Coordinates of C-alpha atoms and ligand atoms in Angstrom, one line a residue:
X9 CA 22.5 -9.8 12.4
X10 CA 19.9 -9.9 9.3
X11 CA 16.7 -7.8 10.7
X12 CA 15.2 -6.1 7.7
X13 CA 14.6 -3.1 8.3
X14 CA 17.6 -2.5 10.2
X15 CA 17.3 -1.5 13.6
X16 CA 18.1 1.9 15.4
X17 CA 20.5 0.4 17.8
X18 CA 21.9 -3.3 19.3
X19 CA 23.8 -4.0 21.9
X20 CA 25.2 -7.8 21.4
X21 CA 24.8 -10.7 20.5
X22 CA 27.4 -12.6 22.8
X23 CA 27.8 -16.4 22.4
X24 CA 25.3 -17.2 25.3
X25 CA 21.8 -17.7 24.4
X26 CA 17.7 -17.6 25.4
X27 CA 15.2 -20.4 24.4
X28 CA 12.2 -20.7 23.4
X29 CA 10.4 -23.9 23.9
X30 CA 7.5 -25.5 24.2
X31 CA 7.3 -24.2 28.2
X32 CA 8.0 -20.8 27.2
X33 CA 5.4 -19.0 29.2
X34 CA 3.8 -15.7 28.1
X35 CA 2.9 -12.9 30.3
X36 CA 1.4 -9.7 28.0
X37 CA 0.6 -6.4 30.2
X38 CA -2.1 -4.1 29.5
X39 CA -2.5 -2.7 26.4
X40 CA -0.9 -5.5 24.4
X41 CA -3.5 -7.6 23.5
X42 CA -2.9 -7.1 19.8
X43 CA 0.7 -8.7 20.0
X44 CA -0.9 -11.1 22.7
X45 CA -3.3 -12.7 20.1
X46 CA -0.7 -12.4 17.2
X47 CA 2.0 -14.5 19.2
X48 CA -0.9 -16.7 19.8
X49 CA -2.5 -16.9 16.1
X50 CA 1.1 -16.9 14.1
X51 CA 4.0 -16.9 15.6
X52 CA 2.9 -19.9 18.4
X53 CA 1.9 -22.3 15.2
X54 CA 4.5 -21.8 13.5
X55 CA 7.0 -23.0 15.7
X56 CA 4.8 -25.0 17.6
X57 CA 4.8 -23.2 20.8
X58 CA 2.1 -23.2 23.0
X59 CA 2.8 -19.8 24.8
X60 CA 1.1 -20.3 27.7
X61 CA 0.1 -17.7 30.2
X62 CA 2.5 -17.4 32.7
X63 CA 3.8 -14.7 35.6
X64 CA 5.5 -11.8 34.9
X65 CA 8.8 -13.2 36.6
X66 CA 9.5 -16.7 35.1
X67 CA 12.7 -17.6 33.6
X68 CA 11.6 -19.5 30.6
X69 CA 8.9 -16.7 29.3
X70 CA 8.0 -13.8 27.4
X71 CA 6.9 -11.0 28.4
X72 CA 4.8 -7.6 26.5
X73 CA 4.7 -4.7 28.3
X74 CA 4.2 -0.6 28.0
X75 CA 6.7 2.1 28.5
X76 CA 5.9 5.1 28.6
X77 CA 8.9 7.0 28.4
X78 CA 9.6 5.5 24.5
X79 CA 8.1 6.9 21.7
X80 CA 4.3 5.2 20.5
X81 CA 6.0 2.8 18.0
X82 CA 9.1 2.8 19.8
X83 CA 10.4 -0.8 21.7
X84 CA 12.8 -2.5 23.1
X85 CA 13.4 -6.0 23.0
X86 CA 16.0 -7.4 25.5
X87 CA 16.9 -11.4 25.0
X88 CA 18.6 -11.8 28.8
X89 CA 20.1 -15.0 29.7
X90 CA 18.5 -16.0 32.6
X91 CA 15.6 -13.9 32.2
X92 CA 13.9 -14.4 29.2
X93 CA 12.9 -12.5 26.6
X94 CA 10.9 -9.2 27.1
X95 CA 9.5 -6.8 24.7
X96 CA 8.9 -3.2 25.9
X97 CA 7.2 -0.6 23.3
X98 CA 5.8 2.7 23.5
X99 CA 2.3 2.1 22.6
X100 CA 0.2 -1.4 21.1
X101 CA 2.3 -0.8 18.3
X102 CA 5.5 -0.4 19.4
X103 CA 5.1 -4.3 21.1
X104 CA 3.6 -5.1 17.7
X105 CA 6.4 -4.2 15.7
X106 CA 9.0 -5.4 18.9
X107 CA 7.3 -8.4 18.0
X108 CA 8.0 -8.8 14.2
X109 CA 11.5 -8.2 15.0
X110 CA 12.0 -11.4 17.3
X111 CA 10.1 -13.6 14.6
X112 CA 13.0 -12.6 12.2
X113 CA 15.6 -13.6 15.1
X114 CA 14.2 -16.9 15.2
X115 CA 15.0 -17.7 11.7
X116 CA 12.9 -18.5 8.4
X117 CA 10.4 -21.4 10.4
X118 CA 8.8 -18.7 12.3
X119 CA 7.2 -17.3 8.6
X120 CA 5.5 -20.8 8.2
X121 CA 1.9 -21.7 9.1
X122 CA 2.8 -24.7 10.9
X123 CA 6.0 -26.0 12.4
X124 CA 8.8 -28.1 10.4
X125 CA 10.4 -28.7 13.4
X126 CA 8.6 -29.3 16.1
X127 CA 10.0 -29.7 19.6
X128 CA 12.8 -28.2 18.3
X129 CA 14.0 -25.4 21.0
X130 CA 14.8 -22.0 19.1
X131 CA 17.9 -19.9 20.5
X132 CA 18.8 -16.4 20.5
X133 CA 21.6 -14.8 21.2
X134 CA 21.6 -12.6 24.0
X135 CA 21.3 -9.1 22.8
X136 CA 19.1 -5.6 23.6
X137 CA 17.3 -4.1 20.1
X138 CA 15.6 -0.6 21.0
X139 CA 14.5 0.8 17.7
X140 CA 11.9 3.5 16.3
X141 CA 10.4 4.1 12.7
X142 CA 11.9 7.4 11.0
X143 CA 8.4 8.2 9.4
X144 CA 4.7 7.5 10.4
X145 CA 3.2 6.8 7.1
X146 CA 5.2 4.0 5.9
X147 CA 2.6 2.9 3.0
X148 CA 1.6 0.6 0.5
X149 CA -1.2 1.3 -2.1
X150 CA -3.0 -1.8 -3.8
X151 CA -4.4 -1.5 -7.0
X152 CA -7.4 -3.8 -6.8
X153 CA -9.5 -2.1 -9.4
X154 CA -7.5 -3.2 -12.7
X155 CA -7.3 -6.6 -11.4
X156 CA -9.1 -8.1 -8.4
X157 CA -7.2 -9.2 -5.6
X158 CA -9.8 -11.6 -4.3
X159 CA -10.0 -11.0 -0.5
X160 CA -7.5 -13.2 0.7
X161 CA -5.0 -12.2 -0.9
X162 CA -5.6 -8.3 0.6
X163 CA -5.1 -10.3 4.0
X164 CA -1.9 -12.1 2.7
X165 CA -0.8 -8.7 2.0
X166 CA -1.7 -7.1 5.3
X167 CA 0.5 -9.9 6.8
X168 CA 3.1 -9.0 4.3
X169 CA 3.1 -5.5 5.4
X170 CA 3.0 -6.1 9.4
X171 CA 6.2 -8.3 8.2
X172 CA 7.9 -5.8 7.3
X173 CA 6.7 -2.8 9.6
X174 CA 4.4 -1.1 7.1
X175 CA 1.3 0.8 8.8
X176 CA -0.1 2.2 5.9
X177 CA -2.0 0.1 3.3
X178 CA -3.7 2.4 0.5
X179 CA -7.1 0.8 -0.9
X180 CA -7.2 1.6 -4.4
X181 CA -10.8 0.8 -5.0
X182 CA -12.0 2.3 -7.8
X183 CA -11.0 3.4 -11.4
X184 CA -12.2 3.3 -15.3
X185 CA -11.3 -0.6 -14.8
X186 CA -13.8 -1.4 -12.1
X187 CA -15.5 -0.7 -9.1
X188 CA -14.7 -2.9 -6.1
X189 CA -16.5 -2.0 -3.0
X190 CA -20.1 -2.6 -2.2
X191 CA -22.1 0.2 -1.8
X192 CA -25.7 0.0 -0.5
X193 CA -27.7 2.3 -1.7
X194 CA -26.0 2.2 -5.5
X195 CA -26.0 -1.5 -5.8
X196 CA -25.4 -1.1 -9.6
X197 CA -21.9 0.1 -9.1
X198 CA -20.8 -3.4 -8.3
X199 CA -23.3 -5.1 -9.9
X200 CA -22.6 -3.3 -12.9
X201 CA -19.3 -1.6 -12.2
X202 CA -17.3 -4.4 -10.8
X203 CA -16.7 -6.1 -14.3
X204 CA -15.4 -5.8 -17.6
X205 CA -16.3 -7.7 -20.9
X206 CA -12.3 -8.2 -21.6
X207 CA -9.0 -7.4 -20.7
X208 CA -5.7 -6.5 -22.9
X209 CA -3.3 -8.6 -21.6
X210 CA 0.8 -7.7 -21.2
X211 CA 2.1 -4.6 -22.0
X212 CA 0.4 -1.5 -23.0
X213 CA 0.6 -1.8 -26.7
X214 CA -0.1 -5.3 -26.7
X215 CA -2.9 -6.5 -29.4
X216 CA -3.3 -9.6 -27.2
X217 CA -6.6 -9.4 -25.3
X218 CA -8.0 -12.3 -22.9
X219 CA -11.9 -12.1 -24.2
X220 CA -13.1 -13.3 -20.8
X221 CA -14.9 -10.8 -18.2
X222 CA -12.6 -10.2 -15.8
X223 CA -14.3 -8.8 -12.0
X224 CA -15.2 -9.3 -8.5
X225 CA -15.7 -6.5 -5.1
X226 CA -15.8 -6.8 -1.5
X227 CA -19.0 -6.8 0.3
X228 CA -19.4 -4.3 3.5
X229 CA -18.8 -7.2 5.7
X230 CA -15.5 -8.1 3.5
X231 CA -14.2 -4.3 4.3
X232 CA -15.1 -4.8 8.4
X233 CA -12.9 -7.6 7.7
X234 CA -9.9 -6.4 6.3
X235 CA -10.0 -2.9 8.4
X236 CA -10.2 -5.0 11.4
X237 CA -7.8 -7.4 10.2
X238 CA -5.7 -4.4 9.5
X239 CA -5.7 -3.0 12.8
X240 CA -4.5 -6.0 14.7
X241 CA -1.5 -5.0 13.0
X242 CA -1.3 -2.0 13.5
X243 CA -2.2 -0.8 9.7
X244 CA -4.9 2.0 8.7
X245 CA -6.5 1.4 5.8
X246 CA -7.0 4.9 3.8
X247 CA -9.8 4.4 0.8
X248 CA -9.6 5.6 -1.9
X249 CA -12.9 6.8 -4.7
X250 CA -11.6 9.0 -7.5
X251 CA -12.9 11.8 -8.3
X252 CA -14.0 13.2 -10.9
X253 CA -11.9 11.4 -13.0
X254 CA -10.8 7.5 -13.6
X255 CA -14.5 7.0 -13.3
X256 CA -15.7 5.2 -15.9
X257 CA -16.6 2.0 -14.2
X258 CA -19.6 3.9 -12.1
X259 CA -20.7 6.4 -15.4
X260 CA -21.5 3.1 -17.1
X261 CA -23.2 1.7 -14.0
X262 CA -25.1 5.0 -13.4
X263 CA -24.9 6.5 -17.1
X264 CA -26.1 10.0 -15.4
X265 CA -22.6 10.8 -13.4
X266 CA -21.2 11.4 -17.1
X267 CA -21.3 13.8 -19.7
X268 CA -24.3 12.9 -21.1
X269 CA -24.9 16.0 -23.3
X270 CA -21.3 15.1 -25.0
X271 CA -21.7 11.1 -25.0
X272 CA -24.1 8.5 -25.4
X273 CA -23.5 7.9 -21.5
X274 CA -25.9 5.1 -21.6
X275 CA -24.0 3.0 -23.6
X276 CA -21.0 3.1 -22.2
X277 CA -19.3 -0.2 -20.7
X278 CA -16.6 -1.0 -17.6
X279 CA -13.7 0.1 -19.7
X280 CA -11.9 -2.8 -21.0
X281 CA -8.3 -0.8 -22.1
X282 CA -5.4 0.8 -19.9
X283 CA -4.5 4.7 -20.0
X284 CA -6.4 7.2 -18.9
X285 CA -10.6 7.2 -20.5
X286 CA -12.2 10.2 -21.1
X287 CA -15.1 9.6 -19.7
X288 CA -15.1 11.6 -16.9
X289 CA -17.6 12.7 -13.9
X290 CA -20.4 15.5 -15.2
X291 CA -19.8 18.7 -13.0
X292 CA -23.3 18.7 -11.5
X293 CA -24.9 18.8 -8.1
X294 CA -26.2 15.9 -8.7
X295 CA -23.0 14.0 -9.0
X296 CA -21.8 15.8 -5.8
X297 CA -25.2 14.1 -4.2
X298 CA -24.7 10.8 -5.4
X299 CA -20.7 10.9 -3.8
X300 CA -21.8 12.2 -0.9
X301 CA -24.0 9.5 -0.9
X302 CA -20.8 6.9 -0.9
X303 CA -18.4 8.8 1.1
X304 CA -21.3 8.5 3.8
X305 CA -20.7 4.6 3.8
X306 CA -17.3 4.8 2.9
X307 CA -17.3 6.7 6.4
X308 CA -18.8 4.2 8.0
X309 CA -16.7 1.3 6.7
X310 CA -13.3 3.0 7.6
X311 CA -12.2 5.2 10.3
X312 CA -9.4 6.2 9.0
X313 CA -8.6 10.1 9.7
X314 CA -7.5 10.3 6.0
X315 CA -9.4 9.8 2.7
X316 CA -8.2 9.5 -0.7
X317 CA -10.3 10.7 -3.2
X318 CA -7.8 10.5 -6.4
X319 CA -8.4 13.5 -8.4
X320 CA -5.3 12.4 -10.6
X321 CA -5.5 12.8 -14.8
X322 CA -8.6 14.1 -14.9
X323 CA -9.2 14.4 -19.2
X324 CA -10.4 17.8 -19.5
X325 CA -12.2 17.1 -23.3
X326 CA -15.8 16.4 -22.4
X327 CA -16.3 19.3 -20.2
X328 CA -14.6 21.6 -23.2
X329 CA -17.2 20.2 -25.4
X330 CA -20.2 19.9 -22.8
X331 CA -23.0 22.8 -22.5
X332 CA -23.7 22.4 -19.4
X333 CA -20.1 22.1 -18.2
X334 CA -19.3 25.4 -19.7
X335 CA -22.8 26.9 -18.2
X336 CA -21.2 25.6 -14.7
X337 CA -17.7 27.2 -15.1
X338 CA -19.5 30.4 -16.1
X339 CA -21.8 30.2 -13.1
X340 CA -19.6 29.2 -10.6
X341 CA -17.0 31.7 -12.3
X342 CA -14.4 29.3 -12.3
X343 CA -10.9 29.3 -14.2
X344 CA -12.0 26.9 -17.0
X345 CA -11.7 23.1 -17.1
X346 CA -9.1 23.1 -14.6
X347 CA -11.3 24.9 -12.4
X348 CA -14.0 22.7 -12.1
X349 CA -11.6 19.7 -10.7
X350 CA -10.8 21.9 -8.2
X351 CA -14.3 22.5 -7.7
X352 CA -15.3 19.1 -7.3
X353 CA -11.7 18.2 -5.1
X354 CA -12.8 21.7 -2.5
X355 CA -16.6 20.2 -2.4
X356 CA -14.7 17.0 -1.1
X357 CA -12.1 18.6 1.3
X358 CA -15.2 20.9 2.9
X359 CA -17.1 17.9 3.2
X360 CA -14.8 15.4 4.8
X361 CA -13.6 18.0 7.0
X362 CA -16.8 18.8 8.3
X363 CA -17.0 15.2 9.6
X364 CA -13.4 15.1 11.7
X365 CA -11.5 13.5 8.6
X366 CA -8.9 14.9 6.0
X367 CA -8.4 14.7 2.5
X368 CA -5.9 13.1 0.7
X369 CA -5.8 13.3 -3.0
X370 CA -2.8 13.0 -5.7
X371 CA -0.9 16.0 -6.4
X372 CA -3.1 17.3 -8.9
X373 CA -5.3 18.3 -6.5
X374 CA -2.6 21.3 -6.1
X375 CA -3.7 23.0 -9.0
X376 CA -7.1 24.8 -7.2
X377 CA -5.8 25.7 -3.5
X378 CA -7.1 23.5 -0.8
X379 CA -8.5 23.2 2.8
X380 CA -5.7 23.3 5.3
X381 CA -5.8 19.9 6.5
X382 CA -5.8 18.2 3.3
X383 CA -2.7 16.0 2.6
X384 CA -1.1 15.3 -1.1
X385 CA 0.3 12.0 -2.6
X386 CA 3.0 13.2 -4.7
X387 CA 3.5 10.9 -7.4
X388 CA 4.6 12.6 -11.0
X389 CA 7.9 13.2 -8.9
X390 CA 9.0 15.4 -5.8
X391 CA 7.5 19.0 -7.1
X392 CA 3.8 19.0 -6.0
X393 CA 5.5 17.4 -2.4
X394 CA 7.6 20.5 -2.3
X395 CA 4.9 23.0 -2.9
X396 CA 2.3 20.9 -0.8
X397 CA 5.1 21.3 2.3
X398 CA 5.9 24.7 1.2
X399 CA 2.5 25.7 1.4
X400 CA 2.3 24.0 4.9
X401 CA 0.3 21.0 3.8
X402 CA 1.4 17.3 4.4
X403 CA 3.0 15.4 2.0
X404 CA 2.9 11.8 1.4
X405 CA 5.8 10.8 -1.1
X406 CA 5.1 8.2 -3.6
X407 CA 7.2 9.8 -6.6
X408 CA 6.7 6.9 -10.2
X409 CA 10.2 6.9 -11.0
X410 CA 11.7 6.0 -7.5
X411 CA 8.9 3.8 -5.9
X412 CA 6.3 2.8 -8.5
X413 CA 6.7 -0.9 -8.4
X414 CA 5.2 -2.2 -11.4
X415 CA 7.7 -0.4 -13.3
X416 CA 10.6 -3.0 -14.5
X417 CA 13.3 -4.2 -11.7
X418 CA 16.1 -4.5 -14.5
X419 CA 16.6 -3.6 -17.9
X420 CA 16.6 -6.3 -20.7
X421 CA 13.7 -7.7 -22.3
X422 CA 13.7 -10.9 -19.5
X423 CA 11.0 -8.9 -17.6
X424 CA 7.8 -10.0 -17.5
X425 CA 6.2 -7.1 -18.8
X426 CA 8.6 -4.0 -20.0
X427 CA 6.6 -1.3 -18.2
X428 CA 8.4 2.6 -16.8
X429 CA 11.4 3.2 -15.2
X430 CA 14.0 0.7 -14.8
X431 CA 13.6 0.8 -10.8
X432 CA 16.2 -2.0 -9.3
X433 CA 16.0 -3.0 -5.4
X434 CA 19.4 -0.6 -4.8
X435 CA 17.5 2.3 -6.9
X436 CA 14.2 1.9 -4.2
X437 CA 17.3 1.1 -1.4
X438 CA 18.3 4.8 -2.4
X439 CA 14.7 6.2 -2.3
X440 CA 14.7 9.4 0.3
X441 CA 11.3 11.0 1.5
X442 CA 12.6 13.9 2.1
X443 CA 13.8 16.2 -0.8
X444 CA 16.9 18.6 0.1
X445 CA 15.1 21.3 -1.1
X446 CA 13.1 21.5 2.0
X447 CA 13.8 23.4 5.1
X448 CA 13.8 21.4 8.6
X449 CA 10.2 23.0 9.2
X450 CA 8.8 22.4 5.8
X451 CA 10.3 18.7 6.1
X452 CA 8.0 18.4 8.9
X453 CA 5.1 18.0 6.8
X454 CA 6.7 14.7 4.8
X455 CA 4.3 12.4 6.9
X456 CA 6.5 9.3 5.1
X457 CA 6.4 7.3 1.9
X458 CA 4.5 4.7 0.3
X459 CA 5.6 2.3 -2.5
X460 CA 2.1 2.2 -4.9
X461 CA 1.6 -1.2 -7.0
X462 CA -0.8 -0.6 -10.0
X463 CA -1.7 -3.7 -11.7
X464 CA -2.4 -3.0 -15.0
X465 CA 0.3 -6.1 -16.1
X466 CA -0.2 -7.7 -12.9
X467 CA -2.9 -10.1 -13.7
X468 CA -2.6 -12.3 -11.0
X469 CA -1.4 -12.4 -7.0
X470 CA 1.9 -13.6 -8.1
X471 CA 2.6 -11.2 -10.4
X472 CA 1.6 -8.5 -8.0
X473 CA 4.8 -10.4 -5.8
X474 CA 7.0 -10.8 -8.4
X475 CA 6.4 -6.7 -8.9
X476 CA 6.6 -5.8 -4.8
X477 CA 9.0 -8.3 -3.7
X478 CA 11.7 -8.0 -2.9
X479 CA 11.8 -4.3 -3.4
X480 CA 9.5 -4.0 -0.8
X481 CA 12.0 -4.9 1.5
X482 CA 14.3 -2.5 0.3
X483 CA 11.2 0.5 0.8
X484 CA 10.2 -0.7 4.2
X485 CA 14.1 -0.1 5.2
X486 CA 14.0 3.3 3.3
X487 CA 10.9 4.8 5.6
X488 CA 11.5 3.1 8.8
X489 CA 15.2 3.0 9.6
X490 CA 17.7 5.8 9.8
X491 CA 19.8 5.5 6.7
X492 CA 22.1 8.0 5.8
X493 CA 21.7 10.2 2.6
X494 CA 20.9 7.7 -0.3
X495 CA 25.2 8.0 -1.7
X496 CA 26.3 6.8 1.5
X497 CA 24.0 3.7 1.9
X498 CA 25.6 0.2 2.6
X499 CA 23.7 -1.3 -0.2
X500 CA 26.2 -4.0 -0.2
X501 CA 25.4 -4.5 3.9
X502 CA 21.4 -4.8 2.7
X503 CA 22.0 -7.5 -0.1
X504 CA 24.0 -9.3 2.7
X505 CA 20.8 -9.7 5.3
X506 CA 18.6 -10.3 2.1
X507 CA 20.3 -13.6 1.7
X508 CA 18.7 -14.2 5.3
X509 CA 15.2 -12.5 4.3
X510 CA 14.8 -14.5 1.1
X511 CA 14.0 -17.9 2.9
X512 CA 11.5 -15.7 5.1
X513 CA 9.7 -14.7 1.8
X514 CA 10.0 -18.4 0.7
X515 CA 8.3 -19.5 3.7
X516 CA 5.7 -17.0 3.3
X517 CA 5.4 -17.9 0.1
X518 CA 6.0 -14.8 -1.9
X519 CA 6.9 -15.1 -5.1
X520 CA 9.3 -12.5 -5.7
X521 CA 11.4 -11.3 -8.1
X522 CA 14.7 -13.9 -7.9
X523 CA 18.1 -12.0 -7.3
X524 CA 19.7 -13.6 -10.3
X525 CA 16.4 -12.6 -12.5
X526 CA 13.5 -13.8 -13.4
X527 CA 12.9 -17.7 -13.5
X528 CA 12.0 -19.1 -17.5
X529 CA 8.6 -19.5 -16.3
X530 CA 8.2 -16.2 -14.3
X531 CA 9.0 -14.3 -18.0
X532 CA 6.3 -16.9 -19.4
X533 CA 8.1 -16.4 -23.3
X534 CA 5.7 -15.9 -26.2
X535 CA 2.5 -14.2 -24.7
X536 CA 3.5 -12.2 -21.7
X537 CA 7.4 -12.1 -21.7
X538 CA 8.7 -10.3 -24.1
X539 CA 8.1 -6.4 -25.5
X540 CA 5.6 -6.6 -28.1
X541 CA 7.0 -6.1 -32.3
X542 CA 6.9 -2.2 -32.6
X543 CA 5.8 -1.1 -29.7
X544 CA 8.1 1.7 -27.5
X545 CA 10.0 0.0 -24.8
X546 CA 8.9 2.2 -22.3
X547 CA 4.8 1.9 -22.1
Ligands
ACM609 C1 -1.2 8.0 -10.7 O1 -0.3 7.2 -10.9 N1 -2.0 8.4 -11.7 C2 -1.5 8.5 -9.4

């Protein structure tokens, strides 16, 4: 059988089958409305079924239910001949995710928008799936800030996620590159914020540039959208605002969040180059004020518990040269520079908790002590995880060399773009959440994983699935089922049911990463292909 991720447990198949035609009826008990209007909106059209509403006890029907004695994202699907298929989960989600497994048992059609084959009757073998996710953060962050991902494309990706039983889709809406999310009462920050003059194109060092603004957002009505979108399928949106670094886009937007007594803030532009820019958030109340001021609608836009607020390479250099920095450090009697990010990461974490959410911030945030709800995405590595969980806080693991997917999938100068790590699908296949070193309790605190695509090189949607897919696939397996320790993991068995996921993708219409390497025009030779004369291979 080729379900990826691989289920907990199945008993079957046997020869003997259960259809699904176009008098399949569907009966879906309370609290399954979400899987209800899914069967209805995606998996009905694809296959041209009409799903019908029908009784609880027909033979030719399909049937949702609750059960309380499995676990909230728990289910069990039983394909009984004679008795139809059924789909039992421990909460919404569970029948959600019960749900995403039976599309994959009906083969590559049921990923299309409209049917192929229609009137064709679709078999299954008899067989009973119960399954459970491992870990309850199973995420995915989007970099939209260094290159828009107009709107639809988020939704594509929220589909691409429910797919593959991901709940967790991280919003990366802001950085030096641009600001993408409407905010009401600043409108400058997208008016301003939201685009840059240019953009260097390819790899790092690359002295090609594409001297065209490059922009967009999402108004507040585009975020209801997406967040409610996102919650049919069972996925939290977490936003994320950096603070008080990988701010550049809303100093030159609102020249008086920076460091204006060290730079000519007024003058500064979107930044149109990759790294890390200096330009950094002044360390004044102020600042704190205006950030207040979008957390408040950022509050309002999502309810999810947890909110990122990056705090990740802040560049220290302005507030060692700035006055008025140094006058703060002194009068807040702070440990230098690297006590004023924690200031400005506790204002945060005091501030969010005082309104029934938590902080989440990259593992920087470490580095000055923190609230005791606030959570850590630790990405340079496993370390800051293990002193987060140590320490007793949670730990979201999203370590760059094992599951940053915009670094290279092979090595050899056919990738796209050379960028990082040479991360191939068996290296993710291998990626474990949870690092040795822990102890059963501390382990506790590992809420799960997320695979984090930054799109510096990614300068359209299909580069951003040539990057994800299919190592995606590989992740979602890594967080949700119960693989042994990475050493004794069938990769071989997971390349086998990829050969029946790739013709899902293709009738999705992701564009990933081919298994025999990238396609002539996927490498796109001369501009974007290959690693630029001189320049290290590893940018
Ligand atoms: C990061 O990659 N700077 C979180």
């Amino acid at each position: 059988m080729e379900l990826i991720p691989a289920p907990r447990a199945v008993d079957g198949p046997t020869r003997c089958g259960v259809e699904l035609d176009e008098d399949t009826t569907l009966w879906a008990g309370p609290g399954t409305g979400t899987t209800e209007r899914w069967l209805r909106s995606t998996l009905g059209p694809a296959l041209g079924l009409p799903l019908t509403p029908g009784p609880k006890d027909g033979a030719n029907s399909l049937r949702l239910c609750l059960d309380d004695e499995l676990e909230p994202e728990a289910y069990k699907l039983s394909a009984v001949v004679g008795r139809g298929l059924e789909i039992r989960g421990g909460g919404p989600a569970g029948v959600f995710w019960g749900a995403q497994t039976l599309r994959q048992l009906l083969g590559a059609d049921a990923f299309r928008r409209a049917p192929v084959r229609p009137g064709l009757v679709h078999g299954i073998a008899h067989r009973i799936i119960e399954d459970a996710p491992r870990f309850g953060w199973r995420g995915l962050m989007l970099d939209v800030a260094r290159h828009f991902m107009p709107k639809d494309g988020v939704l594509r990706y929220l589909d691409l996620m429910a797919a593959h039983k991901l709940n967790v889709f991280h919003f990366h809406l802001t950085d030096d590159q641009g600001w993408r999310l409407e905010i009401e009462r600043y409108p400058r920050l997208t008016e301003i914020g939201s685009w840059r003059a240019r953009t260097r194109y390819g790899h790092r060092a690359s002295p090609l540039w594409e001297e065209k603004p490059h922009g967009g957002f999402y108004t507040q009505d585009d975020i209801r959208e997406i967040v409610a979108y996102a919650a049919e399928r069972h996925i939290t949106v977490v936003p994320e605002i950096d603070v008080p670094g990988h701010s550049q886009a809303a100093i030159a937007a609102y020249p008086e969040l920076g460091n204006g007594d060290v730079v000519d803030t007024g003058s500064l532009s979107v930044w149109d180059d990759w790294g890390v820019s200096k330009n950094v958030l002044a360390p004044t109340d102020a600042t704190l004020r205006f950030y207040e001021g979008v957390f408040e609608e950022v509050l309002e836009l999502f309810p999810s518990t947890f909110v990122h607020i990056g705090g990740d390479e802040c560049a220290k250099d302005q507030w060692r040269k700035s006055p008025a920095a140094q006058a703060r450090i002194s009068e807040l009697g702070l440990a230098g520079e690297d006590g004023l990010q924690s200031w400005f990461v506790r204002h945060f974490d005091t501030w969010l908790t005082a309104r029934g959410r938590r902080l989440i911030g990259w593992d920087e945030i470490l580095e000055g002590g923190l609230a005791d709800g606030a959570a850590v995405s630790s990405w340079r590595g496993y370390a800051g995880g293990v002193t987060a969980a140590r320490s007793g806080h949670d730990v979201v693991m999203c370590p760059e060399q094992q599951v940053y997917l915009d670094h290279r999938q092979d090595a050899g100068a056919d990738e796209p773009v050379p960028i990082g790590y040479v991360r191939t699908l068996e290296d993710v296949y291998r990626f474990e959440p949870v690092p040795p070193q822990l102890t059963e309790e501390q382990a506790r605190h590992v809420l799960g994983a997320q695979a984090n695509v930054w799109t510096e090189v990614m300068e359209d949607p299909g580069r951003v699935d040539y990057q994800t897919f299919p190592r995606l696939a590989a992740f979602a397996e890594a967080v949700w089922s119960d693989l042994p320790a990475p050493a004794d993991r069938d990769f071989a068995d997971f390349e086998r049911r990829m050969t029946a996921h790739y013709p899902r993708l293709d009738a999705l219409g992701v564009a990933y990463r081919p298994p025999a390497g990238p396609l002539p025009w996927q490498r796109r030779p001369g501009v974007l292909g290959r690693p630029i004369e001189g320049a290290p291979p590893n940018v």
